[in-house]
């Protein structure tokens, strides 16, 4: 398989995942992969050059568009989809303890979750906040 095709597949996967996350970082990596594919078309077989060009393009886009993405994400009307989960009820799929995260089902999706108290499988919870990788939940008292 040609390297340009591999780079296009990588770029396509990164673009699809970016559409699901809306972080902009994967978008820049995808554009870097497209740049690597272009380098392979011009200089076939120069894999090291392709990787270097792809990394430089992604790094430059990340550095120079950081103010733009920050302005978009803090602008009026922007709301992260995960923020909508706060206040929603869910069900514990895998036990949660203060020492180890578990898994909860909220709104039809499964999420990693932490809690300050042990919560067993099958119990109802409410989402109280979100971290960078986990939802913070408490037992549902209602």
Short mmCIF file of C-alpha atoms in Angstrom, two decimals:
data_model
loop_
_atom_site.label_atom_id
_atom_site.label_comp_id
_atom_site.label_asym_id
_atom_site.label_seq_id
_atom_site.Cartn_x
_atom_site.Cartn_y
_atom_site.Cartn_z
CA UNK A 1 0.00 0.00 0.00
CA UNK A 2 1.30 3.47 -0.86
CA UNK A 3 2.18 5.83 1.98
CA UNK A 4 0.02 8.64 0.59
CA UNK A 5 -3.01 6.37 0.91
CA UNK A 6 -2.13 5.48 4.50
CA UNK A 7 -1.78 9.20 5.31
CA UNK A 8 -5.19 9.89 3.73
CA UNK A 9 -6.79 7.14 5.82
CA UNK A 10 -5.17 8.52 8.99
CA UNK A 11 -6.38 12.03 8.10
CA UNK A 12 -9.92 10.75 7.46
CA UNK A 13 -10.05 8.95 10.80
CA UNK A 14 -8.74 12.04 12.61
CA UNK A 15 -11.35 14.25 10.89
CA UNK A 16 -14.18 11.90 11.88
CA UNK A 17 -13.02 11.72 15.50
CA UNK A 18 -12.61 15.51 15.51
CA UNK A 19 -16.25 15.91 14.47
CA UNK A 20 -17.21 13.89 17.53
CA UNK A 21 -15.00 15.78 20.00
CA UNK A 22 -14.86 19.37 18.68
CA UNK A 23 -11.47 20.04 20.29
CA UNK A 24 -9.71 21.33 17.14
CA UNK A 25 -6.51 19.45 18.06
CA UNK A 26 -7.34 16.40 15.99
CA UNK A 27 -8.24 18.67 13.10
CA UNK A 28 -4.70 20.03 13.07
CA UNK A 29 -3.25 16.51 13.23
CA UNK A 30 -5.49 15.54 10.32
CA UNK A 31 -4.25 18.48 8.27
CA UNK A 32 -0.70 17.44 9.18
CA UNK A 33 -1.47 13.95 7.85
CA UNK A 34 -2.76 15.52 4.62
CA UNK A 35 0.49 17.49 4.33
CA UNK A 36 2.43 14.24 4.79
CA UNK A 37 0.36 12.64 2.01
CA UNK A 38 1.18 15.56 -0.28
CA UNK A 39 4.89 15.18 0.50
CA UNK A 40 4.66 11.48 -0.40
CA UNK A 41 3.09 12.34 -3.75
CA UNK A 42 5.93 14.79 -4.50
CA UNK A 43 8.77 12.72 -2.92
CA UNK A 44 7.64 9.06 -2.91
CA UNK A 45 9.21 6.89 -0.21
CA UNK A 46 10.60 9.76 1.90
CA UNK A 47 8.77 8.57 5.02
CA UNK A 48 10.96 10.47 7.50
CA UNK A 49 10.41 13.71 5.56
CA UNK A 50 6.65 13.01 5.51
CA UNK A 51 6.55 12.53 9.29
CA UNK A 52 8.62 15.67 9.90
CA UNK A 53 6.46 17.83 7.59
CA UNK A 54 3.24 16.44 9.09
CA UNK A 55 4.43 17.13 12.63
CA UNK A 56 5.61 20.65 11.80
CA UNK A 57 2.31 21.52 10.09
CA UNK A 58 0.26 20.19 13.03
CA UNK A 59 2.49 21.99 15.56
CA UNK A 60 2.32 25.32 13.73
CA UNK A 61 -1.45 25.10 13.36
CA UNK A 62 -1.81 24.28 17.06
CA UNK A 63 0.41 27.18 18.14
CA UNK A 64 -0.97 29.85 15.82
CA UNK A 65 -4.66 28.98 16.11
CA UNK A 66 -4.76 28.60 19.91
CA UNK A 67 -6.11 32.15 20.43
CA UNK A 68 -8.78 31.54 17.79
CA UNK A 69 -9.97 28.25 19.30
CA UNK A 70 -9.95 29.74 22.80
CA UNK A 71 -12.09 32.65 21.58
CA UNK A 72 -14.57 30.27 19.93
CA UNK A 73 -14.82 28.01 22.99
CA UNK A 74 -15.29 30.88 25.43
CA UNK A 75 -17.57 32.88 23.13
CA UNK A 76 -21.17 33.55 23.92
CA UNK A 77 -23.41 30.66 22.96
CA UNK A 78 -20.70 27.96 22.85
CA UNK A 79 -21.52 25.02 25.07
CA UNK A 80 -19.70 21.72 25.20
CA UNK A 81 -22.05 18.77 24.75
CA UNK A 82 -20.65 17.09 27.86
CA UNK A 83 -21.74 20.09 29.96
CA UNK A 84 -25.35 19.13 29.20
CA UNK A 85 -24.85 15.97 31.26
CA UNK A 86 -24.56 17.91 34.52
CA UNK A 87 -27.75 17.35 36.50
CA UNK A 88 -28.78 14.27 34.51
CA UNK A 89 -29.50 10.95 36.14
CA UNK A 90 -27.73 7.76 35.23
CA UNK A 91 -27.19 4.14 36.26
CA UNK A 92 -23.96 2.58 37.48
CA UNK A 93 -22.75 -0.15 35.11
CA UNK A 94 -19.48 -0.88 36.93
CA UNK A 95 -18.94 -0.24 40.67
CA UNK A 96 -17.47 3.14 41.65
CA UNK A 97 -15.26 3.64 44.68
CA UNK A 98 -13.28 6.66 45.90
CA UNK A 99 -10.08 4.83 44.93
CA UNK A 100 -11.14 3.60 41.48
CA UNK A 101 -13.41 5.03 38.80
CA UNK A 102 -16.35 3.06 37.47
CA UNK A 103 -18.68 3.27 34.52
CA UNK A 104 -22.11 4.89 34.37
CA UNK A 105 -24.77 5.07 31.69
CA UNK A 106 -26.16 8.57 31.23
CA UNK A 107 -28.43 9.60 28.40
CA UNK A 108 -27.88 6.40 26.46
CA UNK A 109 -24.06 6.65 26.53
CA UNK A 110 -21.51 5.11 28.87
CA UNK A 111 -18.98 7.29 30.69
CA UNK A 112 -16.11 6.80 33.12
CA UNK A 113 -17.13 8.23 36.48
CA UNK A 114 -15.69 8.98 39.89
CA UNK A 115 -17.32 9.60 43.25
CA UNK A 116 -16.28 10.42 46.78
CA UNK A 117 -18.43 7.56 48.06
CA UNK A 118 -18.75 3.93 47.00
CA UNK A 119 -21.64 3.32 44.61
CA UNK A 120 -22.66 -0.18 43.54
CA UNK A 121 -23.70 -1.55 40.20
CA UNK A 122 -27.34 -0.81 39.33
CA UNK A 123 -27.66 2.21 41.64
CA UNK A 124 -28.97 5.53 40.34
CA UNK A 125 -26.63 8.51 40.25
CA UNK A 126 -26.74 12.17 39.32
CA UNK A 127 -23.93 13.92 37.44
CA UNK A 128 -22.60 16.82 39.55
CA UNK A 129 -19.62 17.93 37.44
CA UNK A 130 -17.23 16.92 34.74
CA UNK A 131 -13.49 16.63 34.80
CA UNK A 132 -11.12 16.32 31.88
CA UNK A 133 -11.57 12.55 31.66
CA UNK A 134 -14.34 11.56 34.11
CA UNK A 135 -17.81 12.56 35.18
CA UNK A 136 -18.18 13.25 38.90
CA UNK A 137 -21.35 11.60 40.24
CA UNK A 138 -23.24 11.26 43.51
CA UNK A 139 -25.88 8.78 44.58
CA UNK A 140 -29.36 9.79 43.48
CA UNK A 141 -31.44 10.46 46.55
CA UNK A 142 -34.82 10.78 44.87
#
